[in-house]
Coordinates of C-alpha atoms and ligand atoms in Angstrom, one line a residue:
M1 CA 35.9 5.5 3.4
K2 CA 36.5 3.4 -0.1
R3 CA 35.7 -0.1 0.6
A4 CA 34.5 -2.8 -1.8
L5 CA 31.3 -5.0 -1.4
I6 CA 32.2 -8.6 -0.5
K7 CA 30.2 -9.5 -3.6
H8 CA 32.8 -7.7 -5.4
V9 CA 35.7 -9.0 -3.6
L10 CA 34.8 -12.3 -4.2
S11 CA 34.4 -12.2 -8.1
S12 CA 38.0 -10.4 -7.9
P13 CA 41.1 -12.2 -9.4
A14 CA 43.5 -13.2 -6.6
G15 CA 46.6 -10.8 -6.4
E16 CA 44.7 -7.5 -5.8
S17 CA 44.8 -5.3 -3.4
I18 CA 41.5 -4.7 -1.3
T19 CA 39.8 -3.2 1.6
T20 CA 36.6 -4.5 2.6
G21 CA 33.9 -4.5 5.6
G22 CA 31.6 -6.0 7.3
W23 CA 30.0 -8.4 10.3
V24 CA 31.8 -11.1 12.0
R25 CA 29.8 -14.4 11.3
T26 CA 32.5 -16.5 13.1
R27 CA 36.1 -16.6 14.3
R28 CA 38.5 -19.8 14.5
D29 CA 41.9 -19.4 16.1
S30 CA 44.3 -22.0 14.2
R31 CA 47.7 -22.9 16.4
G32 CA 49.5 -22.1 13.3
G33 CA 49.6 -18.5 14.5
F34 CA 46.4 -17.0 12.5
S35 CA 42.8 -16.6 12.6
F36 CA 40.2 -17.2 10.3
V37 CA 37.2 -14.4 10.2
E38 CA 34.2 -15.0 8.3
L39 CA 33.0 -11.8 7.2
N40 CA 29.5 -11.2 5.8
D41 CA 28.2 -7.8 4.3
G42 CA 24.9 -8.9 2.6
S43 CA 25.9 -7.8 -0.6
C44 CA 25.5 -11.5 -1.5
F45 CA 24.9 -14.8 0.3
A46 CA 28.8 -15.9 0.6
S47 CA 30.9 -14.6 3.5
L48 CA 34.8 -13.6 2.8
Q49 CA 37.3 -15.6 4.4
V50 CA 39.9 -13.4 6.1
V51 CA 42.9 -14.8 7.4
V52 CA 44.7 -12.8 10.0
D53 CA 48.2 -13.2 10.7
A54 CA 49.3 -13.5 14.6
K55 CA 51.9 -10.9 14.0
L56 CA 49.4 -8.2 13.4
E57 CA 50.2 -5.5 16.3
N58 CA 46.4 -5.3 17.5
Y59 CA 46.0 -9.2 17.0
E60 CA 45.7 -10.1 20.6
S61 CA 44.2 -6.7 21.8
E62 CA 41.6 -6.7 19.3
V63 CA 41.5 -9.6 17.0
L64 CA 41.3 -12.0 19.5
H65 CA 38.2 -10.2 20.9
L66 CA 36.0 -10.5 17.8
S67 CA 33.1 -12.1 18.3
T68 CA 30.1 -12.8 16.2
G69 CA 28.1 -9.9 15.2
S70 CA 31.4 -7.2 15.6
S71 CA 31.9 -4.9 13.0
V72 CA 35.8 -4.7 10.9
L73 CA 37.4 -2.9 8.1
V74 CA 40.0 -5.1 6.8
E75 CA 42.9 -4.2 4.3
G76 CA 44.7 -6.8 2.5
I77 CA 45.7 -9.0 -0.5
L78 CA 43.3 -11.6 -2.3
Q79 CA 45.1 -14.8 -2.4
S80 CA 43.9 -18.0 -3.8
S81 CA 42.6 -20.1 -1.1
P82 CA 43.7 -23.8 -0.1
G83 CA 40.1 -24.5 1.5
E84 CA 37.6 -26.3 -0.3
K85 CA 34.9 -23.9 0.6
Q86 CA 36.2 -20.8 -1.1
A87 CA 38.4 -19.7 -4.1
T88 CA 39.8 -16.8 -2.5
E89 CA 40.8 -15.7 0.9
L90 CA 41.7 -12.3 2.0
H91 CA 45.0 -11.7 3.7
A92 CA 44.7 -9.1 6.2
R93 CA 47.4 -6.5 6.4
R94 CA 45.2 -4.2 8.9
V95 CA 42.2 -4.8 10.9
Q96 CA 40.3 -2.1 12.3
V97 CA 37.9 -3.1 14.8
L98 CA 35.0 -0.4 14.2
G99 CA 32.4 -1.9 16.9
L100 CA 32.5 -5.1 19.3
A101 CA 29.7 -7.1 19.8
P102 CA 29.4 -8.6 23.5
D103 CA 28.3 -11.6 24.6
D104 CA 24.7 -10.6 24.6
Y105 CA 24.5 -10.6 21.1
P106 CA 21.3 -12.3 20.3
L107 CA 22.4 -13.7 17.3
Q108 CA 24.8 -16.3 18.0
K109 CA 25.5 -18.8 15.3
K110 CA 23.6 -21.8 16.0
R111 CA 20.2 -21.7 14.1
H112 CA 17.1 -19.8 15.4
S113 CA 14.1 -20.3 15.0
F114 CA 11.9 -17.8 13.1
E115 CA 9.6 -16.7 16.3
F116 CA 12.6 -16.1 18.0
L117 CA 14.0 -14.0 15.3
R118 CA 10.7 -12.2 15.0
S119 CA 11.6 -10.6 18.2
Q120 CA 15.2 -9.4 17.1
A121 CA 13.5 -7.7 14.0
H122 CA 15.9 -5.2 14.0
L123 CA 19.2 -7.4 13.6
R124 CA 17.5 -10.4 11.9
A125 CA 18.6 -9.4 8.5
R126 CA 22.1 -9.9 9.4
T127 CA 21.0 -13.7 9.2
N128 CA 21.2 -16.1 6.2
T129 CA 17.7 -16.5 5.5
F130 CA 16.8 -12.6 6.1
G131 CA 19.6 -11.5 4.4
A132 CA 18.6 -13.8 1.5
I133 CA 15.0 -12.4 1.7
G134 CA 16.4 -8.9 1.3
R135 CA 18.0 -9.4 -1.8
L136 CA 15.4 -11.4 -3.4
R137 CA 12.8 -8.9 -2.6
S138 CA 15.0 -6.2 -4.2
Q139 CA 15.2 -8.5 -7.2
V140 CA 11.3 -9.4 -7.6
S141 CA 10.8 -5.6 -7.3
F142 CA 13.2 -4.6 -10.0
A143 CA 11.5 -7.6 -11.9
I144 CA 8.2 -6.0 -11.7
H145 CA 9.3 -2.6 -12.9
S146 CA 11.2 -4.1 -15.8
F147 CA 8.2 -6.3 -16.9
F148 CA 5.8 -3.3 -17.3
Q149 CA 8.3 -1.1 -18.3
E150 CA 9.9 -2.9 -21.3
R151 CA 5.9 -3.4 -22.3
D152 CA 5.1 0.7 -22.1
F153 CA 3.2 0.7 -19.1
C154 CA 3.4 4.0 -17.4
F155 CA 4.2 3.7 -13.9
I156 CA 1.7 5.8 -11.7
P157 CA 1.6 6.1 -8.0
T158 CA -1.8 6.3 -6.6
P159 CA -3.0 8.1 -3.3
I160 CA -2.3 6.5 -0.1
I161 CA -4.9 8.6 1.8
T162 CA -8.0 8.1 0.3
A163 CA -12.0 9.1 0.6
S164 CA -13.0 5.8 -1.0
D165 CA -14.4 3.5 1.3
C166 CA -16.4 1.4 -0.8
E167 CA -13.8 -1.7 -0.8
G168 CA -12.8 -2.7 2.5
A169 CA -15.8 -1.3 4.5
G170 CA -14.7 -2.8 8.0
H171 CA -11.1 -3.1 7.0
L172 CA -9.9 0.5 6.8
F173 CA -7.6 2.5 8.8
R174 CA -9.1 5.7 9.4
V175 CA -6.4 9.1 9.0
T176 CA -7.4 11.9 11.0
T177 CA -5.9 15.0 12.8
L178 CA -9.0 15.4 15.4
E179 CA -8.5 14.8 19.0
L180 CA -9.9 11.3 19.4
E181 CA -10.2 12.1 23.4
N182 CA -12.0 15.2 22.5
L183 CA -13.9 14.9 19.2
P184 CA -15.7 17.5 17.8
R185 CA -19.6 16.7 17.7
E186 CA -22.4 18.5 16.1
N187 CA -26.1 16.9 16.8
G188 CA -24.7 13.8 18.0
R189 CA -22.4 12.9 15.3
V190 CA -18.5 13.0 14.5
A191 CA -17.8 16.6 12.9
Y192 CA -16.0 15.7 10.2
E193 CA -16.0 19.1 8.6
R194 CA -13.3 19.8 11.0
D195 CA -10.9 17.1 10.4
F196 CA -8.0 17.9 8.1
F197 CA -9.6 16.9 4.8
G198 CA -13.3 18.0 5.5
E199 CA -14.5 14.4 5.2
P200 CA -13.5 10.9 6.6
V201 CA -10.5 9.7 4.7
Y202 CA -8.8 6.2 5.1
L203 CA -5.3 4.7 3.8
S204 CA -5.9 2.8 0.7
V205 CA -6.9 -0.9 0.5
S206 CA -6.3 -0.7 -3.0
G207 CA -5.3 1.7 -5.9
Q208 CA -7.2 0.3 -8.5
L209 CA -10.7 2.9 -9.0
E210 CA -8.0 5.6 -9.2
G211 CA -6.0 3.6 -11.5
E212 CA -8.9 3.3 -13.8
T213 CA -8.5 7.0 -14.1
Q214 CA -5.2 6.8 -15.8
A215 CA -5.7 3.7 -17.9
L216 CA -8.6 5.6 -19.3
A217 CA -6.2 8.0 -20.7
L218 CA -2.8 6.6 -20.9
S219 CA -3.6 3.1 -22.0
N220 CA -1.6 0.5 -20.1
I221 CA -0.3 1.6 -16.4
Y222 CA 0.5 0.1 -12.9
T223 CA 1.0 0.9 -9.4
F224 CA 3.1 -0.6 -7.2
G225 CA 2.9 0.7 -3.3
P226 CA 1.9 0.5 0.2
T227 CA -1.6 -0.9 0.9
F228 CA -3.3 -1.2 4.3
R229 CA -5.7 -3.5 5.5
A230 CA -7.2 -3.7 9.0
E231 CA -8.4 -6.9 8.8
N232 CA -8.0 -9.1 12.1
S233 CA -6.9 -12.2 10.4
N234 CA -4.2 -13.5 12.0
T235 CA -3.0 -15.7 8.8
S236 CA 0.6 -16.7 7.8
R237 CA -0.8 -14.8 4.6
H238 CA -2.0 -11.7 6.0
L239 CA -0.5 -8.5 6.9
A240 CA -1.6 -5.0 8.0
E241 CA 0.6 -3.3 5.5
F242 CA 1.8 -4.9 2.4
W243 CA 2.8 -4.0 -0.9
M244 CA 0.4 -4.3 -3.8
V245 CA 1.3 -4.3 -7.6
E246 CA -1.8 -3.4 -9.9
P247 CA -1.7 -2.6 -13.6
E248 CA -4.7 -1.8 -15.1
M249 CA -5.2 -1.8 -19.1
A250 CA -7.6 -0.2 -21.5
F251 CA -8.8 -2.6 -24.1
Y252 CA -8.2 -5.6 -22.4
Q253 CA -10.8 -8.2 -21.5
L254 CA -10.6 -10.8 -19.2
E255 CA -8.7 -13.6 -21.2
D256 CA -6.1 -10.7 -22.4
D257 CA -6.1 -10.1 -18.3
A258 CA -5.3 -13.4 -17.4
R259 CA -2.7 -14.1 -19.9
L260 CA -0.8 -11.0 -18.8
A261 CA -0.9 -12.0 -15.1
E262 CA 0.6 -15.6 -16.2
E263 CA 3.5 -14.0 -18.6
F264 CA 4.0 -11.6 -15.8
L265 CA 4.3 -14.6 -12.9
K266 CA 6.5 -16.3 -15.1
C267 CA 8.6 -13.4 -15.8
I268 CA 9.6 -12.9 -12.3
F269 CA 10.2 -16.6 -11.9
R270 CA 12.6 -16.6 -14.6
H271 CA 14.2 -13.5 -13.3
V272 CA 15.0 -14.5 -9.7
L273 CA 16.1 -17.7 -11.3
D274 CA 18.6 -15.8 -13.3
R275 CA 19.5 -13.4 -10.8
C276 CA 19.2 -14.8 -7.0
G277 CA 21.2 -18.3 -7.8
E278 CA 22.6 -18.3 -4.8
D279 CA 19.9 -17.0 -2.1
L280 CA 17.6 -19.7 -4.2
K281 CA 19.8 -22.5 -3.4
F282 CA 20.0 -21.6 0.4
F283 CA 16.1 -21.8 0.0
D284 CA 16.1 -24.8 -2.0
Q285 CA 18.3 -26.5 0.7
W286 CA 16.7 -25.0 3.8
I287 CA 13.2 -23.6 3.5
E288 CA 11.8 -25.7 0.8
K289 CA 13.4 -28.8 -1.0
G290 CA 13.0 -28.7 -4.6
L291 CA 12.1 -25.1 -5.0
I292 CA 14.2 -24.3 -8.2
K293 CA 13.1 -27.2 -9.9
R294 CA 9.4 -25.9 -8.8
L295 CA 10.1 -22.6 -10.3
E296 CA 11.9 -23.7 -13.5
V297 CA 8.9 -25.8 -14.1
L298 CA 6.4 -23.2 -13.5
A299 CA 8.4 -20.7 -15.9
E300 CA 8.0 -23.2 -18.8
H301 CA 4.3 -24.5 -18.3
D302 CA 0.8 -23.0 -18.9
F303 CA -1.2 -22.2 -16.2
E304 CA -4.8 -24.0 -16.5
M305 CA -8.0 -21.9 -16.1
L306 CA -11.0 -23.2 -14.4
S307 CA -14.4 -21.3 -14.2
Y308 CA -15.3 -21.1 -10.4
S309 CA -19.0 -23.3 -11.3
D310 CA -16.5 -26.0 -12.3
A311 CA -14.0 -25.2 -9.4
I312 CA -17.3 -26.0 -7.4
D313 CA -18.0 -29.3 -9.1
I314 CA -14.5 -30.6 -8.6
L315 CA -14.5 -29.7 -5.2
K316 CA -17.9 -31.2 -4.4
K317 CA -16.7 -34.4 -6.3
S318 CA -13.6 -34.6 -4.3
K319 CA -15.6 -35.9 -1.3
K320 CA -12.9 -34.3 0.8
P321 CA -14.1 -33.2 4.6
F322 CA -13.7 -29.4 4.1
E323 CA -14.2 -27.5 6.8
F324 CA -16.4 -25.1 5.5
P325 CA -19.2 -26.1 2.9
V326 CA -18.7 -25.8 -0.9
E327 CA -21.8 -24.5 -2.4
W328 CA -22.2 -22.6 -5.7
G329 CA -22.6 -18.9 -4.6
R330 CA -20.1 -19.2 -1.7
D331 CA -16.7 -17.5 -1.7
L332 CA -14.0 -20.4 -1.6
Q333 CA -12.1 -20.7 1.4
S334 CA -8.3 -21.1 1.7
E335 CA -8.9 -24.7 2.4
H336 CA -10.9 -25.1 -1.2
E337 CA -8.3 -22.9 -2.9
R338 CA -5.4 -24.8 -1.7
F339 CA -7.1 -28.1 -2.8
L340 CA -7.6 -26.8 -6.2
T341 CA -3.8 -25.7 -6.6
E342 CA -2.2 -28.3 -4.7
E343 CA -4.3 -31.3 -5.2
H344 CA -6.3 -30.9 -8.3
V345 CA -4.1 -28.9 -10.6
K346 CA -0.8 -29.4 -8.8
G347 CA 0.0 -26.1 -10.1
P348 CA -1.2 -22.4 -10.6
V349 CA -4.9 -22.3 -11.7
I350 CA -6.8 -19.4 -12.5
V351 CA -10.2 -19.2 -11.4
T352 CA -12.7 -17.1 -13.6
D353 CA -16.4 -16.1 -13.2
Y354 CA -17.4 -16.0 -9.7
P355 CA -20.9 -15.2 -8.6
T356 CA -21.9 -11.7 -8.5
E357 CA -23.0 -11.6 -5.1
I358 CA -19.2 -12.5 -3.3
K359 CA -17.5 -9.9 -5.6
A360 CA -17.2 -6.4 -6.1
F361 CA -19.5 -3.9 -7.7
Y362 CA -17.1 -3.1 -10.5
M363 CA -16.4 -6.4 -11.9
R364 CA -18.1 -6.8 -15.5
L365 CA -21.7 -8.5 -15.2
N366 CA -21.9 -11.8 -17.4
D367 CA -25.0 -12.5 -19.8
D368 CA -25.7 -15.1 -17.5
G369 CA -26.7 -12.4 -15.1
R370 CA -25.2 -13.9 -11.9
T371 CA -21.7 -14.2 -12.4
V372 CA -18.9 -11.7 -13.1
R373 CA -15.7 -11.4 -15.1
A374 CA -13.5 -12.2 -12.1
M375 CA -10.2 -14.2 -11.8
D376 CA -8.3 -15.0 -9.2
V377 CA -4.7 -16.8 -9.8
L378 CA -4.0 -19.7 -6.7
V379 CA -0.5 -21.1 -6.8
P380 CA 0.3 -24.2 -4.5
G381 CA 1.6 -23.3 -0.7
V382 CA -0.2 -19.8 -0.7
G383 CA -3.5 -19.8 -2.4
E384 CA -4.8 -16.7 -3.7
I385 CA -1.7 -14.7 -5.0
I386 CA -3.8 -12.4 -7.5
G387 CA -7.4 -11.2 -7.9
G388 CA -8.7 -9.2 -10.8
S389 CA -11.4 -8.8 -12.9
E390 CA -12.8 -7.2 -16.1
R391 CA -14.0 -3.9 -15.3
E392 CA -18.0 -2.8 -15.7
E393 CA -17.8 -0.3 -18.3
R394 CA -21.3 0.2 -19.0
F395 CA -22.5 3.1 -17.5
D396 CA -26.3 1.7 -17.1
V397 CA -25.0 -1.7 -15.6
L398 CA -22.5 -0.1 -13.0
K399 CA -25.2 2.3 -11.8
E400 CA -27.8 -0.2 -11.4
R401 CA -25.2 -2.2 -9.4
M402 CA -23.9 0.2 -7.2
L403 CA -27.5 1.5 -6.4
K404 CA -27.9 -2.4 -5.4
Q405 CA -24.8 -2.3 -3.2
G406 CA -26.4 0.9 -1.4
L407 CA -23.0 3.1 -2.5
S408 CA -23.4 6.5 -3.0
L409 CA -23.7 7.6 -6.8
E410 CA -22.7 11.1 -5.6
D411 CA -19.3 10.0 -4.1
Y412 CA -18.5 8.0 -6.9
Q413 CA -19.2 10.6 -9.7
W414 CA -16.0 10.7 -10.9
Y415 CA -16.2 6.9 -11.0
L416 CA -19.3 6.8 -13.2
D417 CA -17.9 9.5 -15.2
L418 CA -15.3 7.3 -16.7
R419 CA -18.2 5.5 -18.2
R420 CA -20.1 8.5 -19.2
F421 CA -17.1 9.8 -21.3
G422 CA -15.3 7.5 -23.5
S423 CA -15.9 4.5 -22.0
V424 CA -13.9 1.2 -23.2
P425 CA -13.7 -2.1 -22.3
H426 CA -10.4 -2.8 -19.5
S427 CA -9.0 -4.8 -16.9
G428 CA -6.6 -5.1 -14.2
F429 CA -5.3 -7.0 -11.2
G430 CA -3.7 -7.1 -8.1
L431 CA -0.8 -9.0 -6.9
G432 CA 0.3 -9.0 -3.2
F433 CA 4.1 -8.5 -3.1
E434 CA 4.8 -10.2 -0.1
R435 CA 2.6 -13.4 -1.0
L436 CA 4.7 -13.4 -4.2
V437 CA 8.3 -13.4 -2.2
Q438 CA 6.8 -16.2 -0.4
F439 CA 5.8 -18.1 -3.3
V440 CA 9.3 -17.8 -4.6
S441 CA 11.4 -18.3 -1.6
G442 CA 9.1 -21.1 -0.1
M443 CA 8.7 -19.2 3.5
E444 CA 5.8 -20.4 5.2
N445 CA 5.0 -17.2 7.1
I446 CA 4.3 -13.8 5.5
R447 CA 5.7 -12.0 8.9
D448 CA 9.1 -13.8 7.3
V449 CA 9.1 -12.2 4.1
S450 CA 8.5 -8.4 5.2
P451 CA 11.3 -6.7 7.0
F452 CA 8.7 -5.0 9.2
P453 CA 5.8 -6.8 9.4
R454 CA 2.6 -5.3 10.5
T455 CA 0.1 -7.4 12.0
P456 CA -2.9 -6.9 14.7
G457 CA -1.1 -6.1 17.8
H458 CA 2.1 -5.4 16.4
A459 CA 3.6 -2.6 14.5
G460 CA 6.9 -2.0 16.1
F461 CA 10.1 -4.2 16.5
Ligands
ATP1 P1 -7.7 -13.0 0.7 O1 -8.8 -13.6 0.1 O2 -6.5 -13.8 0.7 O3 -7.5 -12.1 2.0 P2 -8.6 -10.5 -0.8 O4 -9.4 -11.6 -1.9 O5 -8.9 -9.8 0.1 O6 -7.4 -11.7 -0.5 P3 -7.4 -8.8 -3.0 O7 -8.7 -8.0 -2.6 O8 -7.9 -9.4 -4.4 O9 -7.5 -10.0 -1.8 O10 -6.1 -8.3 -3.3 C1 -5.6 -8.2 -4.3 C2 -4.1 -9.1 -3.8 O11 -3.3 -8.6 -2.4 C3 -4.5 -10.9 -3.4 O12 -4.4 -11.7 -4.2 C4 -3.2 -10.9 -2.4 O13 -2.2 -11.6 -2.9 C5 -2.7 -9.6 -2.2 N1 -3.4 -9.4 -0.4 C6 -4.8 -9.2 -0.1 N2 -4.8 -8.8 1.3 C7 -3.7 -9.4 2.1 C8 -2.7 -8.9 3.3 N3 -3.8 -8.8 4.1 N4 -1.9 -9.2 3.2 C9 -0.8 -9.6 2.1 N5 -1.6 -9.9 0.8 C10 -2.6 -9.6 0.6
MN2 MN1 -9.2 -11.2 -4.0

């Protein structure tokens, strides 16, 4: 079946003979003896206006039954349109109805709430918002790969099934082939020796540790893949399954890491401004007023940098009635992050050098002995979008920190080996892909930027 995408039809010159297909958004019948059918195929935001003459043989039997959601193939001639909304319209010579959508089609033309549309996840990609999100996600993914490929980063997939459990204690999904109703036991404990891998394994919460093994050989690498966290946080920024971009760079210190993160985000902003104009216009009008201007400004201005200690002082001086106490040594809560980026800096801010106790064991210890070379990138509306650090490359220091945290040196022998054999300073970060899409679309809830959101209690349609 040869058919042109509506995106291409709309940029074709009048006079061309065209076959196209799609789903009906609306049908309007004019008394002058024809109908107007708005056709959308998701290839672009705009719909194509199809003009159907009442003289077509299946006009009364089929065309007059075309309802919202029905699918059709149309052959016709593209002509310039007298209407204001479009430059061209397709004058149908033949309309082939493929599938009618009866009256109980859930997406009638009025605006639906996002809550309602979540209950129609199998159909919502046909709406303006979710079509735009689908195209935007695709362009952002493309921009991510381009950014790293153009800078000679090597794309390395890190494993989805992993035996490393240090990072997400309590937030891990287990992977097993053991029968849960009939677990094999030995000496009162589960006999994991008899499980598929012979030991407990999990879905990965991050590819970083494995990524380091590759960076210390290939120099600059990145992974971009699915990540799983069983955290029971029912927020507008957490999913149980999300995609993460994790570059890891040999010979990078924290400042280099922060500079790369900033350049990376700006590059994405410029890419979507260049390539997703129509979709962004829609988001700007219906989701977040001023979105395009915001992205344009962000793409040009330097991000601010702030140490955690300075951030604590700023939060204390703000005299804001925060729900969670502000105190050196405690993690920044979402409300604190939002204050810093939305009210204090009024733009993206990179917070560095967090207290050792609240950050992971692999982050490089500062000379003060109580902070580590960590950085979080905070942005308005979302809060933390990137978390990264310079990694501890000194064998003795790393070993001591692992022992302090009760990690098994045996399990992480391979990780320590990287520091025994040709260690170099290195750094990296993790960017949550869906949070990035939230930020560039203005969408409030992360469940609405993923086509198949997985959240506590919800893994289907
Ligand atoms: P948060 O404090 O917001 O829960 P985190 O500190 O646990 O995030 P990291 O472990 O630093 O996050 O992960 C790196 C990035 O992955 C985060 O900056 C964020 O963009 C994204 N991210 C983390 N958890 C989730 C989640 N559950 N759903 C979607 N994105 C996430
Ligand atoms: Mn983090």
